[in-house]
mmCIF file of C-alpha atoms in Angstrom:
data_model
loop_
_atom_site.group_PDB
_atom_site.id
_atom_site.type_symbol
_atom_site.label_atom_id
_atom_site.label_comp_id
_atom_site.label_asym_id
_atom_site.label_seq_id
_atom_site.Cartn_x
_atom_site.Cartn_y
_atom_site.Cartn_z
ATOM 1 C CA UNK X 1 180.339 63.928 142.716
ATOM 2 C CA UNK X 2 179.846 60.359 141.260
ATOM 3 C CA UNK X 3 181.912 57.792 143.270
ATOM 4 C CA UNK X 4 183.808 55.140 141.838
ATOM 5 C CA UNK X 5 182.752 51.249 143.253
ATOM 6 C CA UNK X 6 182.651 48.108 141.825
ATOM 7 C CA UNK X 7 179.392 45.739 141.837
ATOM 8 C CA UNK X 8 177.818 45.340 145.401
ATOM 9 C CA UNK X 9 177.064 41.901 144.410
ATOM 10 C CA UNK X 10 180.604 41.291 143.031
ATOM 11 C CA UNK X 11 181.853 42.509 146.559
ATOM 12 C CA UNK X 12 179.650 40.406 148.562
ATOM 13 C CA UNK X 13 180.760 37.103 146.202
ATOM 14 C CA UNK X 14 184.140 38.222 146.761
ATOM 15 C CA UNK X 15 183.905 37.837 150.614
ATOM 16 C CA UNK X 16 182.367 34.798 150.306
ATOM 17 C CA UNK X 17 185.036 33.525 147.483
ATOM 18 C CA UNK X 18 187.947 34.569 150.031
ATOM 19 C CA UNK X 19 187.245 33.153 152.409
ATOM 20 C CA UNK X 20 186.143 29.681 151.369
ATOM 21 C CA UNK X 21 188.975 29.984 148.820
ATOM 22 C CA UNK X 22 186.655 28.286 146.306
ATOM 23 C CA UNK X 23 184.130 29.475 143.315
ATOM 24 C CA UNK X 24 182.158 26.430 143.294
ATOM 25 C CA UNK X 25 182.559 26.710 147.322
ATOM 26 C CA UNK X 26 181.197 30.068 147.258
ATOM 27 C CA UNK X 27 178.577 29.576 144.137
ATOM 28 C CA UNK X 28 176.293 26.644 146.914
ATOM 29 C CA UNK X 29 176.795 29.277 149.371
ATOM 30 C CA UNK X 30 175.520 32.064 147.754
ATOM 31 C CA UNK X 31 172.507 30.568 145.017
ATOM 32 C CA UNK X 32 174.531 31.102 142.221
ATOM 33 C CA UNK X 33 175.954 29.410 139.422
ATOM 34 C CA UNK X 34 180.169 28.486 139.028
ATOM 35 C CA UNK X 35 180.099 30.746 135.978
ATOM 36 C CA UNK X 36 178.036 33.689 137.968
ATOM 37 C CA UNK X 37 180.349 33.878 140.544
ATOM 38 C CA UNK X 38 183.799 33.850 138.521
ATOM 39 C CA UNK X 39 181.959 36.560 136.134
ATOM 40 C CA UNK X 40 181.966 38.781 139.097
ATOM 41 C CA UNK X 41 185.642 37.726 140.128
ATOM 42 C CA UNK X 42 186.492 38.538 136.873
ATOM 43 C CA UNK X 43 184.257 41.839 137.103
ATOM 44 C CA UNK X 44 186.430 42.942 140.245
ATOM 45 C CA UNK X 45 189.636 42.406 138.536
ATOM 46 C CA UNK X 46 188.587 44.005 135.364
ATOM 47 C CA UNK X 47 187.679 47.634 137.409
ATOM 48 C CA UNK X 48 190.749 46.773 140.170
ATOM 49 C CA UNK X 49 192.907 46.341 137.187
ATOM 50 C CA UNK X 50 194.918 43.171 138.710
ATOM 51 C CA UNK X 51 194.297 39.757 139.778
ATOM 52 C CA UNK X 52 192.609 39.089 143.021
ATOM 53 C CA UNK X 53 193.015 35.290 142.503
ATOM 54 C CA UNK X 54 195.863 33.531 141.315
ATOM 55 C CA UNK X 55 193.813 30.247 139.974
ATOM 56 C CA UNK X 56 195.183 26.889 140.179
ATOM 57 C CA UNK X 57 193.911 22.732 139.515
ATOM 58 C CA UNK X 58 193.600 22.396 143.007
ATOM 59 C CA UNK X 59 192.212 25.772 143.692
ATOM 60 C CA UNK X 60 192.817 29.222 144.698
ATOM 61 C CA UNK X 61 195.524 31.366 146.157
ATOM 62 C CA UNK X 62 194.751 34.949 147.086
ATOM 63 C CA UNK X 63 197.028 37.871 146.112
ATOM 64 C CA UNK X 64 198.092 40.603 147.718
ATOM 65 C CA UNK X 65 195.194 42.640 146.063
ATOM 66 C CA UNK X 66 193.051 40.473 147.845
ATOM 67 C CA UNK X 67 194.259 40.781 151.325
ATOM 68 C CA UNK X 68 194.159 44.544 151.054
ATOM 69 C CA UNK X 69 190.813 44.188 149.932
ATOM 70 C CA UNK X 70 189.863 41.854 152.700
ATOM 71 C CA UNK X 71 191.146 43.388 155.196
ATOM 72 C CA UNK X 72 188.255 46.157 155.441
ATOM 73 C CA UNK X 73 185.291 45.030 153.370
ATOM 74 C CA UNK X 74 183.630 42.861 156.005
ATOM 75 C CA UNK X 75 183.838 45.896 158.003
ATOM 76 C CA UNK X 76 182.097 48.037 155.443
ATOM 77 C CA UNK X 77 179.545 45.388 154.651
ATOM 78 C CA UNK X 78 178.380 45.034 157.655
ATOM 79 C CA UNK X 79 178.279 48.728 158.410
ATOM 80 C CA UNK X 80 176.206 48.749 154.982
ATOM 81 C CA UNK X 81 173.956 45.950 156.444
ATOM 82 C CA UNK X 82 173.252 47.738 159.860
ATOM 83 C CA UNK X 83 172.266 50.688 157.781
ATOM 84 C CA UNK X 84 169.903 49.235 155.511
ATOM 85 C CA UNK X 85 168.149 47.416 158.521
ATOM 86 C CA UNK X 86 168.063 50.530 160.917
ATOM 87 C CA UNK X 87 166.123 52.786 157.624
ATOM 88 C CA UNK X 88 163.728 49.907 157.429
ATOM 89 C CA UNK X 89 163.178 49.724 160.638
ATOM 90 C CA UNK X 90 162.809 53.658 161.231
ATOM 91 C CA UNK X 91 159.037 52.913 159.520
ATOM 92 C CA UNK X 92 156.321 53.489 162.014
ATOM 93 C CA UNK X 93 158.537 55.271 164.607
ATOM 94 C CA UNK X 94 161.099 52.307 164.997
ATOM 95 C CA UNK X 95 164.524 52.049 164.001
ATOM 96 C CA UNK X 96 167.684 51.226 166.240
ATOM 97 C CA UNK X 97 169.302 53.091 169.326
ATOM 98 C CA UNK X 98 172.223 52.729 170.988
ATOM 99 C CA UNK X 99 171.956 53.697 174.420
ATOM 100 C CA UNK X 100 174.669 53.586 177.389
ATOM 101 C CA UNK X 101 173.194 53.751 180.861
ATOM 102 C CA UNK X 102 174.148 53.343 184.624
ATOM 103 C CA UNK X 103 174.345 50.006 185.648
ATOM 104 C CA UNK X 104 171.979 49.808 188.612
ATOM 105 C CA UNK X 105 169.528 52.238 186.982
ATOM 106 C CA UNK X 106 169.180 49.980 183.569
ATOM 107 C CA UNK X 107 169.178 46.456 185.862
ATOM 108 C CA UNK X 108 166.205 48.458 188.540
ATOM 109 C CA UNK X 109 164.304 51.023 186.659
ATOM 110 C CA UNK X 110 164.264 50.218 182.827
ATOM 111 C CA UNK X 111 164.149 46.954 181.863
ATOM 112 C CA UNK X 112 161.078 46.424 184.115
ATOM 113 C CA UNK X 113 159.758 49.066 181.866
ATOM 114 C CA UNK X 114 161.365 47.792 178.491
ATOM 115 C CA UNK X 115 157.543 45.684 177.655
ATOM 116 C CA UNK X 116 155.619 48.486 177.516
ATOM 117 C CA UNK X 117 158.779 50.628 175.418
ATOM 118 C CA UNK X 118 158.115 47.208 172.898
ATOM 119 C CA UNK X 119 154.338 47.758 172.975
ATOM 120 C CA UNK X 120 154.450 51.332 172.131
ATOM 121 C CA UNK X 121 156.448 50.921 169.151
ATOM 122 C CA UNK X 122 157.314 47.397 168.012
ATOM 123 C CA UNK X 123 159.552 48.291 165.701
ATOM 124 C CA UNK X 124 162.381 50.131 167.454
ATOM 125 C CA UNK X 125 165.319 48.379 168.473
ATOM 126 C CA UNK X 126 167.362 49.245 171.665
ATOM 127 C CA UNK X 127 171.280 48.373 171.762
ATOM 128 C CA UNK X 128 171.902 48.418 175.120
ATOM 129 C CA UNK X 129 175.273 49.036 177.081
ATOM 130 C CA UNK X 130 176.861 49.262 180.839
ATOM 131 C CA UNK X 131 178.577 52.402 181.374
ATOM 132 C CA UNK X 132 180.058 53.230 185.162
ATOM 133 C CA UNK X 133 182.581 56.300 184.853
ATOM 134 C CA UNK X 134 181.645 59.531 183.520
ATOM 135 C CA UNK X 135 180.384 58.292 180.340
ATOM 136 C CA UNK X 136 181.729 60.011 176.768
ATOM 137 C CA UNK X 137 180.463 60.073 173.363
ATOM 138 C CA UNK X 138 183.270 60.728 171.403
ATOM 139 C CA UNK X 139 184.504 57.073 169.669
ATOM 140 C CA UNK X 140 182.292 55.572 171.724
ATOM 141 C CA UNK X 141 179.694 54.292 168.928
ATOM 142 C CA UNK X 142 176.787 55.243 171.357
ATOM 143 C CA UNK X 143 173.770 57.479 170.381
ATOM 144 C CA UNK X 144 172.629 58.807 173.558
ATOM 145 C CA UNK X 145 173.107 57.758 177.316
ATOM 146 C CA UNK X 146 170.818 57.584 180.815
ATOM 147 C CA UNK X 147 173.918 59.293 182.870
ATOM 148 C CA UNK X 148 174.149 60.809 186.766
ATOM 149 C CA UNK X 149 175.041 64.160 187.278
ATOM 150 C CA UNK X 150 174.923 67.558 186.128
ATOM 151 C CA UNK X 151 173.956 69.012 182.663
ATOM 152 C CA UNK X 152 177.085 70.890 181.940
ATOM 153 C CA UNK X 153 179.577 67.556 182.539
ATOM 154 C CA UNK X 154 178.303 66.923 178.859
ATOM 155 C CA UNK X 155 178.589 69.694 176.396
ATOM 156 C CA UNK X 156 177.263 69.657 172.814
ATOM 157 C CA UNK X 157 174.461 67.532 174.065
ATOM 158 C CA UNK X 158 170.811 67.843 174.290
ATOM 159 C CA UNK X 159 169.769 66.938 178.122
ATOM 160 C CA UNK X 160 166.479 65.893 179.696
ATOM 161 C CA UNK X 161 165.481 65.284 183.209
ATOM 162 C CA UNK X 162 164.363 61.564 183.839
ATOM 163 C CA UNK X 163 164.513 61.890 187.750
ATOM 164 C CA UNK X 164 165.480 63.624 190.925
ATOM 165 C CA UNK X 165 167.584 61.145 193.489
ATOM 166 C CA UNK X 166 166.466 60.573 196.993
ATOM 167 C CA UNK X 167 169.189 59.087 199.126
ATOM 168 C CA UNK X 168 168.040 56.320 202.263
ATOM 169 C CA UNK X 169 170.592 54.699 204.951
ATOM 170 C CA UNK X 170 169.512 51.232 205.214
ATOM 171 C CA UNK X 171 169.912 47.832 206.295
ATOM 172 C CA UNK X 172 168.505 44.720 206.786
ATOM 173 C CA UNK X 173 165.955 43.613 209.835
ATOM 174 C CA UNK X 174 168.777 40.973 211.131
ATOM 175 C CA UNK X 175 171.456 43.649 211.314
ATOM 176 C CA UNK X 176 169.246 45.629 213.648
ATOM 177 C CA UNK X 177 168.263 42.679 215.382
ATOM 178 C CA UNK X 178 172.274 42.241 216.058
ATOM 179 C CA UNK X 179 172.691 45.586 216.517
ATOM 180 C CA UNK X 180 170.801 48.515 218.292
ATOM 181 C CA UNK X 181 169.077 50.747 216.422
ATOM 182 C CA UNK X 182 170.358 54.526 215.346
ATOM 183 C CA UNK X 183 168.405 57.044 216.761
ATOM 184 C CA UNK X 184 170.419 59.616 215.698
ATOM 185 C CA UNK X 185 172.402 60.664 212.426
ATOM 186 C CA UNK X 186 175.285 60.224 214.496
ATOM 187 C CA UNK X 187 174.955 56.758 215.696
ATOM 188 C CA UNK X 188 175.640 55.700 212.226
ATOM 189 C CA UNK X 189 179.447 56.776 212.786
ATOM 190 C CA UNK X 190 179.600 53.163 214.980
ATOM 191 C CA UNK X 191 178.613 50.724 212.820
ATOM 192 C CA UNK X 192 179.947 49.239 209.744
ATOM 193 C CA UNK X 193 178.936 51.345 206.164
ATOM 194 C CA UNK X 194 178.838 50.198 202.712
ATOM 195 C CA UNK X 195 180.597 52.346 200.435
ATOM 196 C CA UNK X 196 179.694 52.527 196.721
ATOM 197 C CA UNK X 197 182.956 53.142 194.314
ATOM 198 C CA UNK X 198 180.612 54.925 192.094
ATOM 199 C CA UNK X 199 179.718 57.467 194.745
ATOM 200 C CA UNK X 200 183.211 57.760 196.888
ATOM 201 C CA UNK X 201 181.827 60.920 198.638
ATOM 202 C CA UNK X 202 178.260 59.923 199.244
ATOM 203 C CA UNK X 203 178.940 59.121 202.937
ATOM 204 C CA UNK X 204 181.313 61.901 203.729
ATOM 205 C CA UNK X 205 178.685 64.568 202.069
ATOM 206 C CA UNK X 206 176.194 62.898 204.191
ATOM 207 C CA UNK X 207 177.564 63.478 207.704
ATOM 208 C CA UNK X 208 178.544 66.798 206.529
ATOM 209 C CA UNK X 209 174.988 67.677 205.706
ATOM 210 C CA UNK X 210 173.769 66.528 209.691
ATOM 211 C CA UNK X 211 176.641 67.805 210.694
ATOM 212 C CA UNK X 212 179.161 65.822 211.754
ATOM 213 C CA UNK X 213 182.662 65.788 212.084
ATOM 214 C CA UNK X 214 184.490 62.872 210.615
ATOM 215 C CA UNK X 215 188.196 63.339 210.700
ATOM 216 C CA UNK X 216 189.417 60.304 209.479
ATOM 217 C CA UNK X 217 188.955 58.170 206.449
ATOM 218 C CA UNK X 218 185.249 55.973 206.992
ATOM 219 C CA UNK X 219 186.024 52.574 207.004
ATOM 220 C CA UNK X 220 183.576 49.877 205.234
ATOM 221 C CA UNK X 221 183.515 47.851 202.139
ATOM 222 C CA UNK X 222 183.314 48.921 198.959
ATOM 223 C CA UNK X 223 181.495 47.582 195.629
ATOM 224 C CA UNK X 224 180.966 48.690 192.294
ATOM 225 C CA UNK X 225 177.695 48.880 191.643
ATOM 226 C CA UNK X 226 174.919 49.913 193.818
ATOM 227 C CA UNK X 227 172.777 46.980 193.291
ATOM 228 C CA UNK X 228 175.840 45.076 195.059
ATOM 229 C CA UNK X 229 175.883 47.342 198.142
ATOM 230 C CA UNK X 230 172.455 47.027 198.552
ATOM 231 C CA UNK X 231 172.595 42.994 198.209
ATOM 232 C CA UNK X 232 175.373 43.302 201.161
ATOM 233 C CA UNK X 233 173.097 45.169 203.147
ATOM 234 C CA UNK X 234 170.926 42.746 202.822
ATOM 235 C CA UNK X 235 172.626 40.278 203.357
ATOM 236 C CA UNK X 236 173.647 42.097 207.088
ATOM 237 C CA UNK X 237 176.999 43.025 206.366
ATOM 238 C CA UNK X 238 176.992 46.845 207.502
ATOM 239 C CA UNK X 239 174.621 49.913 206.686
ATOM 240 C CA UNK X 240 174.702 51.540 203.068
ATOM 241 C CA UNK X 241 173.441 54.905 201.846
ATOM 242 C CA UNK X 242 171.449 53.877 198.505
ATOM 243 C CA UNK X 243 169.280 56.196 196.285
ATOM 244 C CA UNK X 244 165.638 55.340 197.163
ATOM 245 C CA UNK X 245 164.484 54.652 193.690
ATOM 246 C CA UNK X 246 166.777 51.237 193.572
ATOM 247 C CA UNK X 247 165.576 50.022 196.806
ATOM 248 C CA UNK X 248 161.732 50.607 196.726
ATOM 249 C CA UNK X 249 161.024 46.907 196.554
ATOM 250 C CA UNK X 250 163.091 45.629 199.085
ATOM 251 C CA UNK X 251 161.324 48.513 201.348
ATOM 252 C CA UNK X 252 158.264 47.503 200.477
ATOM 253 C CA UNK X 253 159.017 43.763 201.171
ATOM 254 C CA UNK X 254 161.447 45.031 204.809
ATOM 255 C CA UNK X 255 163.995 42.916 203.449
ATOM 256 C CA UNK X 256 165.633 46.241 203.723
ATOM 257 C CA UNK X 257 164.784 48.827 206.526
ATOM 258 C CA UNK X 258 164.887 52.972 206.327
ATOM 259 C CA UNK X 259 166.540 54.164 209.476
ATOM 260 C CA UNK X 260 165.528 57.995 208.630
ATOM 261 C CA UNK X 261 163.800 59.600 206.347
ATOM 262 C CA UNK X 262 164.941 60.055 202.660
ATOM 263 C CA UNK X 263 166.862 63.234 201.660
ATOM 264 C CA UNK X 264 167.642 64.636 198.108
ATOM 265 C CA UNK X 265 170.799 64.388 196.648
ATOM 266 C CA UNK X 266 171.951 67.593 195.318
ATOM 267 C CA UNK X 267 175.381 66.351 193.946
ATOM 268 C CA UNK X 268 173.141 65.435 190.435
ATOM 269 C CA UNK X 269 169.932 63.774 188.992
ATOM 270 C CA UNK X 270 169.481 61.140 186.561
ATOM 271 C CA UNK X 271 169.421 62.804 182.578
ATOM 272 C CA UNK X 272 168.888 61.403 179.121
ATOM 273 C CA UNK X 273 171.518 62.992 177.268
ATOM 274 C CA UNK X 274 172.328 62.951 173.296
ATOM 275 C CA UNK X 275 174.736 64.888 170.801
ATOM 276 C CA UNK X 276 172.607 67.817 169.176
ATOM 277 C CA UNK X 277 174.006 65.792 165.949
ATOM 278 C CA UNK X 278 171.866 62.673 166.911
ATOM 279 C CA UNK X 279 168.674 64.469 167.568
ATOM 280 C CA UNK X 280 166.945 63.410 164.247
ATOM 281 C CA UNK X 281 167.729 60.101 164.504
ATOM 282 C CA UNK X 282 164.046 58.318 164.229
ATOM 283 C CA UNK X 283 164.906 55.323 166.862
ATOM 284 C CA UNK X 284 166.621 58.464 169.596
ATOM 285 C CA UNK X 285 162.990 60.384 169.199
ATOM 286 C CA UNK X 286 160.656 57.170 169.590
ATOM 287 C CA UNK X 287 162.675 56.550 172.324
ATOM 288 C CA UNK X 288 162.723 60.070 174.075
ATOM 289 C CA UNK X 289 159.081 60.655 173.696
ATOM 290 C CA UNK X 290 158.421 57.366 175.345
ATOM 291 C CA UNK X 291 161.158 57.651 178.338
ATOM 292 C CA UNK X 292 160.219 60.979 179.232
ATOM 293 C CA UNK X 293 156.296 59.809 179.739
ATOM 294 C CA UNK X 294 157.393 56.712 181.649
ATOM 295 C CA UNK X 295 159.278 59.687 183.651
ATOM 296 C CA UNK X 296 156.537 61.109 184.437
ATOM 297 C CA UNK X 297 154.256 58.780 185.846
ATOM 298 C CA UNK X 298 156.971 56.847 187.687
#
């Protein structure tokens, strides 16, 4: 079916005529001649069949043509324009991706990684969001997602495995230096624990996995992300339960101190997830091939 459109180059003068309200305005602004631009003016109203400019001595005054006209084509131009620049940028395994991922797990584990991502393929371009509840892709504009949990919370969607999770209980060298040191699981009952709002249950779950009975609600302060609980355990404040991947540094450094050993958290793992829809997109496979061998090795 043949559509039905005006000039693209009579569209984009018309943006620029409406809203400097001028032809000779809009002619410096766009390389053109006076005469150019009010030929394509002229071209609009011709295939609109109505005025789009009432023209005066002193100017301009747009009609109500115009405003309806307005009101969506910078929209649709720049939709037009992202399109254009993510097929020329698909050459050589590039193009653009946008990708939604967890907080602590972009700010920890792939941006470090993001050089070598721009090494292996220069011409890809990441769009990258925060996303902290269970993440959707429906209206959400987003191409795939790095998400926490299990497979089946997203349906319609191919899944890969980036990583398993290894939780830690932590805290800082001062805090034990205040405080004696847990020998047991259930020592940790008596002191003060960080709570992550991301993971409400992570605590709970974890004295019911060494047994023990907590009857009450477990007191402690709570922060969004984990890279905050882990700066107030740092910092001395109490004792937080952390996956071990977002804390390897500050291990390694004993600004932050493993009271037990590490167990696996069998709540969920860490996925790269995408519509089956988006799967040929050339950015989402550059990118896929190259996450899941940084996976690999990490």
């Amino acid at each position: 079916m043949r559509r039905n459109f005006p000039s693209l180059s009579a569209l984009i003068a018309f943006e620029v005529v409406y809203r400097l309200q001028s032809i000779s305005a809009a002619a410096i602004e766009l390389s053109l001649t006076q005469s150019a631009v009010s030929k394509k003016m002229l071209a609009l109203e011709d295939f609109f069949q109505q005025p789009l400019f009432e023209r005066h001595s002193f100017g301009l005054n747009r009609t109500i043509a115009a405003e309806l006209l307005w009101a969506r084509l910078p929209r649709c131009l720049d939709e037009l324009e992202g399109v254009m620049l993510e097929v020329l940028a698909s050459r050589h395994g590039g193009g653009v991706l946008n990708l939604s991922v967890i907080p602590t797990f972009a700010t920890k584990w792939l941006m470090p990684r993001l050089p070598r991502l721009k090494d292996a393929y220069p011409d890809l371009t990441i769009n990258l969001s925060i996303q902290i509840d269970r993440f959707e892709f429906t209206g959400s504009g987003q191409d795939a997602g790095i998400v926490f949990g299990q497979p089946d919370l997203w349906p319609h969607c191919e899944h890969h495995l980036i990583a398993e999770e290894r939780q830690v209980v932590v805290c800082s060298p001062d805090f034990i230096k205040r405080n004696k040191r847990p020998k047991r699981p259930q020592d940790i009952a008596n002191f003060t624990l960080i709570h992550s709002t991301s993971r409400p249950y992570a605590w709970p779950h974890w004295f019911e996995n060494h047994d023990i009975a907590i009857t009450t609600d477990i007191p402690g302060p709570r922060f969004e992300l984990f890279s905050m609980a882990a700066e107030a355990a740092k910092a001395g404040i109490g004792v937080a339960l952390l996956p071990e991947m977002f804390v390897s540094d500050e291990l390694k450094r004993r600004s932050l101190i493993k009271l037990f050993p590490s167990e696996k958290q069998v709540d969920g793992a860490y996925y790269f997830v995408y519509p089956h829809r988006k799967a040929t997109i050339p950015g989402l496979i550059s990118f896929q091939h190259w996450l899941l061998a940084e996976a690999n090795i990490a």
